[in-house]
Coordinates of C-alpha atoms (C1' of nucleotides) in Angstrom, one line a residue:
Chain A
M10 CA -19.6 13.3 -230.8
S11 CA -20.6 16.8 -231.7
D12 CA -19.7 20.1 -230.2
A13 CA -18.7 23.7 -230.5
A14 CA -20.4 24.5 -233.8
T15 CA -23.5 24.4 -231.8
H16 CA -23.4 27.6 -229.7
G17 CA -23.1 30.4 -232.1
S18 CA -25.3 33.1 -230.8
L19 CA -23.4 34.0 -227.6
T20 CA -22.4 37.1 -229.4
G21 CA -26.0 38.3 -229.1
L22 CA -25.4 38.7 -225.4
R23 CA -23.5 41.9 -225.8
S24 CA -26.7 43.8 -226.4
C25 CA -28.4 42.1 -223.5
V26 CA -29.0 44.9 -221.1
R27 CA -32.1 44.0 -219.1
P28 CA -34.8 46.2 -220.6
G29 CA -36.6 48.8 -218.6
N30 CA -39.6 47.0 -217.1
R31 CA -42.7 49.0 -216.9
A32 CA -45.8 48.1 -214.9
G33 CA -48.7 47.0 -217.0
G34 CA -51.3 49.7 -217.4
V35 CA -54.7 48.9 -216.1
S36 CA -56.5 46.5 -218.3
Q37 CA -53.6 46.0 -220.6
C38 CA -54.7 42.3 -220.5
S39 CA -58.0 43.0 -222.2
R40 CA -56.1 44.1 -225.3
C41 CA -53.6 41.3 -225.2
G42 CA -53.4 39.4 -228.5
A43 CA -52.0 36.4 -226.8
R44 CA -54.7 36.1 -224.1
K45 CA -56.9 33.8 -226.1
A46 CA -54.2 31.2 -226.5
S47 CA -52.7 31.5 -223.1
V48 CA -53.4 30.5 -219.5
C49 CA -54.8 34.0 -219.0
N50 CA -58.0 33.0 -220.7
A51 CA -58.8 31.2 -217.4
I52 CA -59.5 34.6 -215.9
G53 CA -62.7 36.4 -216.8
D54 CA -63.1 40.0 -218.0
P55 CA -64.2 41.3 -214.6
D56 CA -60.9 40.2 -213.0
L57 CA -58.6 41.3 -215.7
D58 CA -57.5 44.4 -213.8
R59 CA -56.3 42.1 -211.0
L60 CA -54.3 40.1 -213.5
A61 CA -52.9 43.2 -215.2
A62 CA -51.7 44.5 -211.8
S63 CA -49.8 41.3 -211.2
V64 CA -47.6 41.4 -214.2
V65 CA -44.7 43.4 -215.6
H66 CA -44.2 43.7 -219.3
M67 CA -40.8 43.1 -220.8
T68 CA -39.3 43.4 -224.2
V69 CA -36.4 41.1 -224.9
P70 CA -34.2 41.8 -227.9
P71 CA -33.1 39.1 -230.3
G72 CA -30.3 36.9 -228.9
C73 CA -30.9 38.0 -225.4
S74 CA -31.3 35.5 -222.7
F75 CA -34.1 35.9 -220.1
I76 CA -33.9 32.7 -218.2
E77 CA -30.5 31.4 -217.1
D78 CA -30.1 27.6 -216.5
G79 CA -29.5 27.1 -212.8
A80 CA -30.5 30.6 -211.7
E81 CA -33.0 31.0 -208.9
A82 CA -36.5 30.6 -210.2
T83 CA -38.0 33.9 -209.1
D84 CA -40.5 34.4 -212.0
F85 CA -42.9 32.9 -214.4
F86 CA -43.2 34.2 -217.9
N87 CA -46.0 34.4 -220.5
I88 CA -45.0 35.2 -224.0
T89 CA -47.2 37.6 -225.9
S90 CA -45.3 37.9 -229.1
G91 CA -42.1 36.7 -230.8
T92 CA -40.3 33.4 -230.5
A93 CA -37.9 32.1 -227.8
K94 CA -35.8 29.0 -227.7
L95 CA -35.5 26.9 -224.5
F96 CA -32.4 24.8 -224.1
K97 CA -30.1 22.7 -221.9
L98 CA -26.3 22.6 -222.2
L99 CA -23.6 20.0 -221.4
P100 CA -20.4 21.3 -219.8
D101 CA -18.5 21.1 -223.1
G102 CA -21.0 23.3 -225.0
R103 CA -23.2 20.7 -226.6
R104 CA -26.7 22.1 -226.7
Q105 CA -30.2 20.6 -226.9
I106 CA -33.1 22.9 -227.7
T107 CA -36.1 21.5 -225.9
G108 CA -38.6 23.7 -227.5
F109 CA -39.5 26.9 -229.2
A110 CA -42.0 29.1 -227.3
T111 CA -44.3 31.5 -229.1
A112 CA -47.3 33.7 -228.1
G113 CA -49.4 32.1 -225.4
H114 CA -46.6 29.9 -224.0
F115 CA -46.2 29.8 -220.3
L116 CA -42.7 29.4 -219.0
G117 CA -40.9 29.0 -215.7
L118 CA -42.3 25.9 -214.1
A119 CA -39.4 24.5 -212.1
V120 CA -38.7 21.8 -209.6
G121 CA -37.3 23.2 -206.4
D122 CA -36.4 26.8 -206.8
H123 CA -34.0 26.8 -209.7
Y124 CA -34.6 26.8 -213.4
A125 CA -33.5 23.6 -215.1
F126 CA -33.2 25.2 -218.5
G127 CA -32.2 28.5 -220.3
A128 CA -34.4 30.7 -222.5
E129 CA -33.3 33.1 -225.1
A130 CA -35.1 35.4 -227.6
I131 CA -34.8 34.5 -231.3
D132 CA -36.5 37.6 -232.6
T133 CA -37.9 40.4 -230.4
V134 CA -39.9 38.8 -227.7
H135 CA -42.6 40.5 -225.7
L136 CA -43.6 38.9 -222.5
C137 CA -45.3 39.3 -219.1
R138 CA -43.4 38.5 -216.0
F139 CA -45.2 37.1 -212.9
S140 CA -43.2 36.9 -209.6
R141 CA -43.7 33.6 -207.9
P142 CA -45.5 34.9 -204.9
R143 CA -47.9 36.9 -207.0
M144 CA -48.5 33.8 -209.2
T145 CA -49.2 31.8 -206.1
R146 CA -51.7 34.4 -204.9
L147 CA -53.4 34.4 -208.3
M148 CA -53.7 30.6 -208.2
D149 CA -55.2 30.7 -204.7
D150 CA -57.7 33.3 -205.8
F151 CA -58.5 31.8 -209.2
P152 CA -58.8 28.1 -209.1
R153 CA -59.6 28.1 -212.8
L154 CA -56.2 29.5 -213.5
E155 CA -54.5 26.7 -211.7
R156 CA -56.6 24.1 -213.5
R157 CA -55.6 25.8 -216.7
L158 CA -51.9 25.6 -215.7
L159 CA -52.2 21.9 -215.1
E160 CA -53.8 21.5 -218.5
E161 CA -50.9 23.5 -220.0
A162 CA -48.3 21.4 -218.2
S163 CA -50.0 18.2 -219.4
N164 CA -49.8 19.6 -222.9
E165 CA -46.1 20.2 -222.6
L166 CA -45.6 16.7 -221.4
V167 CA -47.3 15.2 -224.4
V168 CA -45.2 17.4 -226.7
A169 CA -42.0 16.4 -224.8
Q170 CA -42.9 12.7 -225.2
N171 CA -43.3 13.2 -228.9
Q172 CA -39.9 14.9 -229.0
M173 CA -38.3 12.0 -227.2
L174 CA -39.7 9.6 -229.8
L175 CA -38.2 11.9 -232.5
L176 CA -34.8 12.2 -230.9
G177 CA -34.6 8.5 -229.9
R178 CA -36.0 6.7 -232.9
K179 CA -36.5 8.9 -236.0
T180 CA -34.0 9.3 -238.9
A181 CA -32.7 12.7 -239.9
R182 CA -35.3 12.8 -242.8
E183 CA -38.1 11.9 -240.5
R184 CA -37.0 14.5 -237.9
V185 CA -36.9 17.3 -240.5
A186 CA -40.3 16.4 -241.9
T187 CA -41.8 16.3 -238.4
F188 CA -40.3 19.7 -237.7
L189 CA -41.7 21.3 -240.8
L190 CA -45.2 20.0 -240.2
E191 CA -45.0 21.1 -236.6
R192 CA -44.0 24.6 -237.7
L193 CA -47.1 24.7 -240.0
R194 CA -49.3 25.1 -236.9
N195 CA -47.6 28.4 -236.1
A196 CA -48.1 29.6 -239.7
E197 CA -50.4 32.3 -240.9
E198 CA -50.9 30.9 -244.4
D199 CA -52.0 27.4 -245.2
D200 CA -48.7 26.1 -246.6
V201 CA -46.1 28.8 -245.9
L202 CA -44.2 28.5 -242.7
V203 CA -41.9 30.9 -241.0
L204 CA -38.5 29.8 -239.6
P205 CA -37.3 32.6 -237.4
M206 CA -34.5 30.4 -236.0
T207 CA -31.2 29.6 -237.6
R208 CA -30.1 26.2 -239.0
T209 CA -28.0 25.8 -235.8
D210 CA -31.1 26.2 -233.7
I211 CA -33.0 23.7 -235.9
A212 CA -30.1 21.2 -235.6
D213 CA -29.9 21.6 -231.8
Y214 CA -33.6 21.1 -231.6
L215 CA -33.6 17.9 -233.8
G216 CA -30.5 16.4 -232.4
L217 CA -28.6 16.8 -235.7
T218 CA -25.8 18.9 -237.1
I219 CA -26.4 22.0 -239.3
E220 CA -24.9 20.2 -242.3
T221 CA -27.4 17.3 -242.0
V222 CA -30.3 19.7 -241.6
S223 CA -29.1 21.6 -244.7
R224 CA -28.6 18.5 -246.7
T225 CA -32.0 17.1 -245.8
L226 CA -33.8 20.3 -246.7
S227 CA -31.9 20.4 -250.0
A228 CA -33.0 16.8 -250.7
L229 CA -36.7 17.6 -249.9
R230 CA -36.4 20.6 -252.2
K231 CA -35.0 18.5 -255.0
E232 CA -37.8 16.1 -254.6
G233 CA -40.4 18.9 -254.9
L234 CA -41.8 18.5 -251.4
I235 CA -40.8 22.0 -250.3
A236 CA -39.8 25.3 -252.0
D237 CA -38.1 28.5 -250.8
A238 CA -40.6 31.3 -250.1
G239 CA -38.3 34.2 -249.3
S240 CA -35.8 34.5 -246.4
H241 CA -36.8 32.5 -243.4
N242 CA -39.8 31.2 -245.2
L243 CA -40.6 27.8 -246.7
R244 CA -43.6 26.6 -248.7
L245 CA -44.8 23.0 -248.2
L246 CA -45.7 21.6 -251.6
D247 CA -46.8 18.2 -250.4
A248 CA -47.8 18.1 -246.7
D249 CA -49.4 14.7 -247.0
R250 CA -46.2 13.1 -248.3
L251 CA -44.3 14.9 -245.6
A252 CA -46.6 13.5 -243.0
D253 CA -46.0 10.0 -244.3
I254 CA -42.3 10.6 -244.1
A255 CA -42.6 12.0 -240.6
E256 CA -44.2 8.8 -239.4
G257 CA -41.6 6.6 -241.0
D258 CA -43.6 5.5 -244.1
R259 CA -40.9 3.5 -245.9
D260 CA -38.9 6.8 -246.1
Chain B
M27 CA -32.3 3.2 -238.8
S28 CA -33.4 0.6 -236.2
D29 CA -36.5 -1.5 -236.0
A30 CA -38.3 -4.7 -235.3
A31 CA -35.9 -6.1 -232.7
T32 CA -37.4 -3.6 -230.4
H33 CA -40.8 -4.9 -229.6
G34 CA -40.3 -8.3 -228.0
S35 CA -42.8 -8.4 -225.2
L36 CA -46.0 -8.4 -227.1
T37 CA -46.2 -12.1 -226.1
G38 CA -46.8 -11.0 -222.6
L39 CA -50.2 -9.8 -223.7
R40 CA -51.6 -13.3 -223.8
S41 CA -51.9 -13.4 -220.0
C42 CA -53.4 -9.9 -219.9
V43 CA -56.9 -10.5 -218.6
R44 CA -58.0 -7.3 -216.9
P45 CA -57.6 -8.3 -213.3
G46 CA -60.7 -8.3 -211.0
N47 CA -60.9 -4.8 -209.5
R48 CA -62.0 -4.5 -206.0
A49 CA -63.0 -1.3 -204.3
G50 CA -60.5 -0.1 -201.8
G51 CA -61.5 -0.9 -198.2
V52 CA -62.0 2.1 -196.0
S53 CA -58.7 3.7 -195.0
Q54 CA -56.6 1.5 -197.3
C55 CA -54.8 4.7 -198.0
S56 CA -53.6 5.2 -194.5
R57 CA -51.6 2.0 -194.8
C58 CA -50.3 2.7 -198.3
G59 CA -46.5 2.5 -198.5
A60 CA -46.4 4.7 -201.6
R61 CA -48.5 7.5 -200.1
K62 CA -45.5 9.4 -198.7
A63 CA -43.9 9.8 -202.2
S64 CA -47.1 10.3 -204.1
V65 CA -49.6 13.1 -204.8
C66 CA -51.8 11.5 -202.1
N67 CA -49.6 13.1 -199.4
A68 CA -51.5 16.3 -200.3
I69 CA -54.5 14.9 -198.6
G70 CA -54.5 14.9 -194.8
D71 CA -55.3 11.9 -192.5
P72 CA -58.9 13.1 -191.7
D73 CA -59.8 13.0 -195.4
L74 CA -58.2 9.7 -196.3
D75 CA -61.5 7.8 -196.2
R76 CA -62.7 10.1 -198.9
L77 CA -59.6 9.4 -201.0
A78 CA -59.9 5.6 -200.4
A79 CA -63.5 5.7 -201.5
S80 CA -62.5 7.3 -204.8
V81 CA -60.0 4.7 -206.0
V82 CA -60.0 1.1 -207.2
H83 CA -57.0 -1.1 -206.6
M84 CA -55.6 -3.1 -209.4
T85 CA -52.9 -5.7 -209.9
V86 CA -51.2 -5.8 -213.3
P87 CA -49.2 -8.9 -214.1
P88 CA -45.7 -8.6 -215.8
G89 CA -45.9 -7.7 -219.5
C90 CA -49.5 -6.6 -219.2
S91 CA -50.5 -3.3 -220.7
F92 CA -52.8 -1.0 -218.7
I93 CA -52.8 2.1 -220.8
E94 CA -53.2 1.8 -224.6
D95 CA -51.8 4.6 -226.8
G96 CA -54.7 6.4 -228.4
A97 CA -57.4 4.9 -226.1
E98 CA -59.9 7.2 -224.5
A99 CA -58.4 8.7 -221.3
T100 CA -60.9 7.6 -218.8
D101 CA -58.7 7.1 -215.8
F102 CA -55.7 8.3 -213.8
F103 CA -53.3 5.9 -212.1
N104 CA -51.1 6.0 -209.1
I105 CA -48.5 3.3 -208.8
T106 CA -48.1 1.8 -205.4
S107 CA -45.5 -0.9 -206.2
G108 CA -43.7 -2.4 -209.1
T109 CA -42.3 -0.8 -212.2
A110 CA -44.0 0.1 -215.4
K111 CA -42.7 1.3 -218.7
L112 CA -44.3 4.2 -220.6
F113 CA -43.7 4.3 -224.4
K114 CA -44.6 5.6 -227.8
L115 CA -44.5 3.6 -231.0
L116 CA -44.0 4.5 -234.7
P117 CA -46.2 2.6 -237.2
D118 CA -43.3 0.3 -238.2
G119 CA -42.8 -0.8 -234.6
R120 CA -39.9 1.4 -233.5
R121 CA -40.4 2.1 -229.9
Q122 CA -39.3 4.9 -227.6
I123 CA -39.7 4.3 -223.8
T124 CA -40.3 7.8 -222.4
G125 CA -39.9 6.7 -218.8
F126 CA -40.1 4.1 -216.1
A127 CA -42.7 4.6 -213.4
T128 CA -42.3 3.3 -209.9
A129 CA -44.2 3.6 -206.6
G130 CA -45.6 7.1 -206.2
H131 CA -45.7 8.0 -209.8
F132 CA -48.9 9.5 -211.1
L133 CA -50.0 8.6 -214.6
G134 CA -52.6 9.5 -217.1
L135 CA -52.4 13.2 -217.7
A136 CA -53.5 13.7 -221.2
V137 CA -54.3 16.4 -223.7
G138 CA -57.8 16.1 -225.0
D139 CA -59.4 12.9 -224.0
H140 CA -57.0 10.3 -225.4
Y141 CA -53.8 8.9 -224.0
A142 CA -50.8 9.9 -226.0
F143 CA -48.7 6.9 -224.8
G144 CA -48.9 3.3 -223.7
A145 CA -48.0 1.8 -220.3
E146 CA -47.1 -1.8 -219.5
A147 CA -46.1 -3.5 -216.3
I148 CA -42.5 -4.8 -216.2
D149 CA -42.8 -6.8 -213.0
T150 CA -46.1 -7.1 -211.0
V151 CA -47.5 -3.6 -210.6
H152 CA -50.0 -2.6 -208.0
L153 CA -51.8 0.7 -208.6
C154 CA -54.8 2.8 -207.7
R155 CA -57.2 3.8 -210.5
F156 CA -59.1 7.1 -210.3
S157 CA -61.8 7.8 -212.8
R158 CA -61.5 11.2 -214.4
P159 CA -64.8 12.6 -212.9
R160 CA -63.8 11.4 -209.5
M161 CA -60.4 12.9 -209.8
T162 CA -61.9 16.2 -210.9
R163 CA -64.2 16.2 -207.8
L164 CA -61.2 15.5 -205.6
M165 CA -59.3 18.4 -207.1
D166 CA -62.3 20.7 -206.6
D167 CA -62.6 19.6 -203.0
F168 CA -58.8 19.5 -202.2
P169 CA -56.9 22.4 -203.7
R170 CA -53.7 21.1 -202.2
L171 CA -54.1 18.0 -204.3
E172 CA -54.3 20.1 -207.5
R173 CA -51.3 22.1 -206.4
R174 CA -49.5 18.9 -205.8
L175 CA -50.4 17.6 -209.2
L176 CA -49.0 20.7 -210.8
E177 CA -45.8 20.2 -208.9
E178 CA -45.7 16.6 -210.1
A179 CA -46.2 17.7 -213.7
S180 CA -43.5 20.3 -213.4
N181 CA -41.2 17.6 -212.1
E182 CA -42.0 15.3 -215.1
L183 CA -41.3 18.2 -217.4
V184 CA -37.8 18.7 -216.0
V185 CA -37.1 15.0 -216.3
A186 CA -38.3 15.0 -219.9
Q187 CA -36.0 17.9 -220.7
N188 CA -33.1 16.0 -219.3
Q189 CA -34.0 13.0 -221.4
M190 CA -34.2 15.2 -224.5
L191 CA -30.7 16.4 -223.8
L192 CA -29.6 12.7 -223.4
L193 CA -31.3 11.5 -226.6
G194 CA -30.3 14.5 -228.7
R195 CA -26.7 15.1 -227.6
K196 CA -25.2 12.4 -225.5
T197 CA -23.0 9.5 -226.7
A198 CA -23.9 5.9 -226.0
R199 CA -21.4 5.8 -223.2
E200 CA -22.8 8.9 -221.7
R201 CA -26.4 7.7 -222.0
V202 CA -25.6 4.4 -220.2
A203 CA -23.7 6.2 -217.4
T204 CA -26.6 8.6 -217.0
F205 CA -29.1 5.8 -216.9
L206 CA -27.1 3.8 -214.2
L207 CA -26.9 6.9 -211.9
E208 CA -30.6 7.6 -212.4
R209 CA -31.4 4.1 -211.4
L210 CA -29.3 4.6 -208.2
R211 CA -32.1 6.8 -206.9
N212 CA -34.5 3.9 -207.0
A213 CA -32.0 1.7 -205.2
E214 CA -32.3 0.4 -201.6
E215 CA -28.6 0.0 -201.0
D216 CA -26.0 2.7 -201.6
D217 CA -24.3 1.3 -204.6
V218 CA -26.4 -1.7 -205.8
L219 CA -29.1 -1.0 -208.3
V220 CA -31.9 -3.1 -209.6
L221 CA -32.7 -3.3 -213.3
P222 CA -36.1 -5.0 -213.5
M223 CA -36.3 -4.1 -217.2
T224 CA -34.7 -6.0 -220.1
R225 CA -31.8 -4.8 -222.3
T226 CA -34.4 -4.1 -225.0
D227 CA -36.3 -1.8 -222.6
I228 CA -33.0 0.0 -221.7
A229 CA -32.1 0.3 -225.3
D230 CA -35.6 1.7 -226.2
Y231 CA -35.3 4.1 -223.3
L232 CA -31.8 5.4 -224.3
G233 CA -32.4 5.5 -228.0
L234 CA -29.9 2.8 -228.7
T235 CA -29.9 -0.9 -229.8
I236 CA -29.6 -3.8 -227.3
E237 CA -26.2 -4.6 -228.8
T238 CA -24.8 -1.1 -228.1
V239 CA -26.2 -1.2 -224.5
S240 CA -24.7 -4.6 -224.0
R241 CA -21.3 -3.6 -225.4
T242 CA -21.2 -0.4 -223.4
L243 CA -22.0 -2.2 -220.1
S244 CA -19.3 -4.7 -220.9
A245 CA -16.8 -1.9 -221.5
L246 CA -17.7 -0.3 -218.2
R247 CA -17.4 -3.7 -216.5
K248 CA -13.9 -4.2 -218.1
E249 CA -12.9 -0.7 -216.8
G250 CA -13.9 -1.6 -213.3
L251 CA -16.6 1.0 -213.0
I252 CA -19.4 -1.5 -212.5
A253 CA -19.7 -5.2 -211.5
D254 CA -22.4 -7.8 -211.7
A255 CA -24.3 -8.3 -208.5
G256 CA -26.7 -11.1 -209.3
S257 CA -29.5 -11.3 -211.9
H258 CA -31.0 -8.0 -212.7
N259 CA -28.6 -6.3 -210.3
L260 CA -25.5 -4.2 -210.8
R261 CA -23.0 -2.7 -208.4
L262 CA -21.5 0.7 -209.1
L263 CA -17.9 0.7 -208.2
D264 CA -17.1 4.3 -209.1
A265 CA -20.1 6.5 -209.1
D266 CA -18.1 9.7 -209.3
R267 CA -16.3 8.6 -212.4
L268 CA -19.6 7.6 -213.9
A269 CA -21.0 11.0 -213.1
D270 CA -18.2 12.6 -215.0
I271 CA -18.8 10.3 -217.9
A272 CA -22.5 11.1 -217.8
E273 CA -21.8 14.8 -218.2
G274 CA -19.4 14.3 -221.1
D275 CA -16.2 14.8 -219.1
R276 CA -13.6 14.0 -221.9
D277 CA -15.3 10.5 -222.2
Chain C
dA27 C1' -34.3 -33.8 -216.2
dC28 C1' -34.8 -32.1 -220.6
dG29 C1' -35.8 -29.3 -224.5
dA30 C1' -37.4 -24.7 -225.9
dC31 C1' -37.6 -20.2 -225.7
dG32 C1' -36.4 -15.6 -224.5
dC33 C1' -32.5 -12.8 -223.1
dA34 C1' -27.7 -11.4 -223.2
dT35 C1' -23.1 -11.3 -225.2
dT36 C1' -19.8 -10.9 -228.8
dG37 C1' -17.8 -10.4 -233.5
dA38 C1' -17.7 -8.8 -238.4
dC39 C1' -19.4 -5.6 -241.3
dA40 C1' -22.3 -1.6 -243.2
dC41 C1' -24.1 2.9 -243.3
dA42 C1' -26.3 7.2 -241.7
dC43 C1' -24.7 10.9 -239.9
dG44 C1' -20.9 13.6 -238.0
dT45 C1' -16.5 16.1 -239.1
dC46 C1' -13.6 18.9 -241.7
dA47 C1' -13.1 22.2 -245.2
dA48 C1' -14.1 25.4 -248.9
dG49 C1' -17.0 28.9 -251.0
dG50 C1' -21.1 31.8 -251.8
dG51 C1' -24.9 34.6 -250.0
dT52 C1' -27.0 37.8 -246.9
dT53 C1' -27.2 41.1 -243.3
dG54 C1' -25.8 44.9 -240.6
dC55 C1' -22.6 48.4 -239.3
dT56 C1' -19.9 52.6 -240.4
Chain D
dA29 C1' -21.4 51.8 -250.7
dG30 C1' -18.2 48.6 -248.8
dC31 C1' -16.5 45.7 -245.5
dA32 C1' -17.0 42.1 -242.0
dA33 C1' -19.5 38.7 -239.7
dC34 C1' -22.5 35.3 -239.9
dC35 C1' -25.2 31.9 -242.0
dC36 C1' -26.0 28.5 -245.3
dT37 C1' -24.8 25.1 -248.8
dT38 C1' -22.1 21.5 -250.7
dG39 C1' -18.3 18.0 -251.1
dA40 C1' -15.0 14.4 -249.4
dC41 C1' -14.1 11.6 -245.8
dG42 C1' -14.3 9.3 -241.0
dT43 C1' -16.6 7.0 -237.3
dG44 C1' -20.0 5.7 -233.8
dT45 C1' -23.5 3.1 -233.7
dG46 C1' -26.8 0.0 -236.3
dT47 C1' -27.4 -4.5 -238.6
dC48 C1' -26.7 -9.3 -239.2
dA49 C1' -25.4 -13.5 -237.3
dA50 C1' -23.6 -17.0 -234.1
dT51 C1' -23.3 -18.7 -229.5
dG52 C1' -24.1 -19.1 -224.5
dC53 C1' -27.1 -19.0 -220.6
dG54 C1' -30.8 -18.9 -217.4
dT55 C1' -35.9 -20.1 -216.7
dC56 C1' -40.0 -22.3 -217.4
dG57 C1' -43.2 -25.9 -218.6
dT58 C1' -44.1 -30.8 -219.2

DNA sequence: ACGACGCATTGACACACGTCAAGGGTTGCT
DNA sequence: AGCAACCCTTGACGTGTGTCAATGCGTCGT
């Protein structure tokens, strides 16, 4: 089927020295922009110092991997800024990106004690690292945190089910339309969306090839549904129509 | 792309009167065959009465739906016997089966208060129903249950990621091989697997058509990798080879 | 028993998307 | 500034899987 064209960014690994970790200063968490959207909002202000003392901040440069598929699952991660891609590989190099993680996303839930996926920074990613034992202690001490994690996992499951519907049953056109609308939620402006990832990443996320993604975007552009808005930016000109397309409305 | 041929079993709905629910007798749970494999194993023997008092037993006949996509998420379910299919639909009827649930599976985790998928019995399904408030009370009172649920959700996430890899990047042959091996885990014998679901269900699970599933199985049969073993049964003659195929080994 | 219906198999053909290939644009490094 | 990688786009063509259609085969209800 496909192959090879799909794993371009291995070159990024050359600059992947594990960055110097520094312990979070006291109450870092109270100033964290991602807190509102993350599981950390389950912990109240009075206990923030306790939370801050449990994490290590990390900066991951673009193209650098911070979770290796199959490696021992020693840590949990909470992204505070930037975008990461999560993926699985087949032995011959075919890749499926299972999701893009942005500020507030919690990563590292695993079955057994090994990660079942890889994670790599797309742009510069800032994140908090929790060791498993510390996370367990936090959950013991803050039941609301655990409840919040279950909520988060449920959320991810719903997202995953939607993605299975997309991968199993939608056409290329429907997949791209779905993707664009999905990206709208991460957007600052109402109709301008940011695509920090490459076409290869988009293709590996949607189960397509880069050529098909490119052609489909060109078609939507020609039909006046989207327009370029600078590098790595797109403007949605007719989100309603795109929503119809995404759900299979006659195509 | 595909369509229509994929939603055959709506006819089953005619016999879908909601079965008479009866409260679980005291300590039903201690005799439950599914307990060992389910989240209920987080609750110790002394507290089983409390658990039994929180559930309602239900019997769902084949073809009958017990979770409606979009309906208010009022309950959780724990399957004690039988097999159910979980699925999502597109407006035009295209269907993606996101999983098959058997004894021990916990269902009903939702984001917000509406289910994001449907569930329908394949054969006769026996299950326990937990109302949301009761489940919340149980989690409050038994932290180990909540921990167990998080574990279960993590598990489901890993499975979902594997399925995304299958749907996005594997060939029909690889998908079918993967499916057969997956079924092996639900098997009683070492190499004989049971397929209670129809070809349509398999196709909708693997993102294929029934014709492609049928042709692929015929090819594997012709190659001596599998053999018929009675109605709804298959024998795997070369599981190692199938495992190679499932991971894309030269095909 | 006997039809009738749903399910599975198989064949012929079509098409959406993948593959191969060429060229232009953008970014980053020295 | 200028070169070198990438990245993206576009075209021509191939193919894996979908579509359409015919036939066989268990199963169930009367």
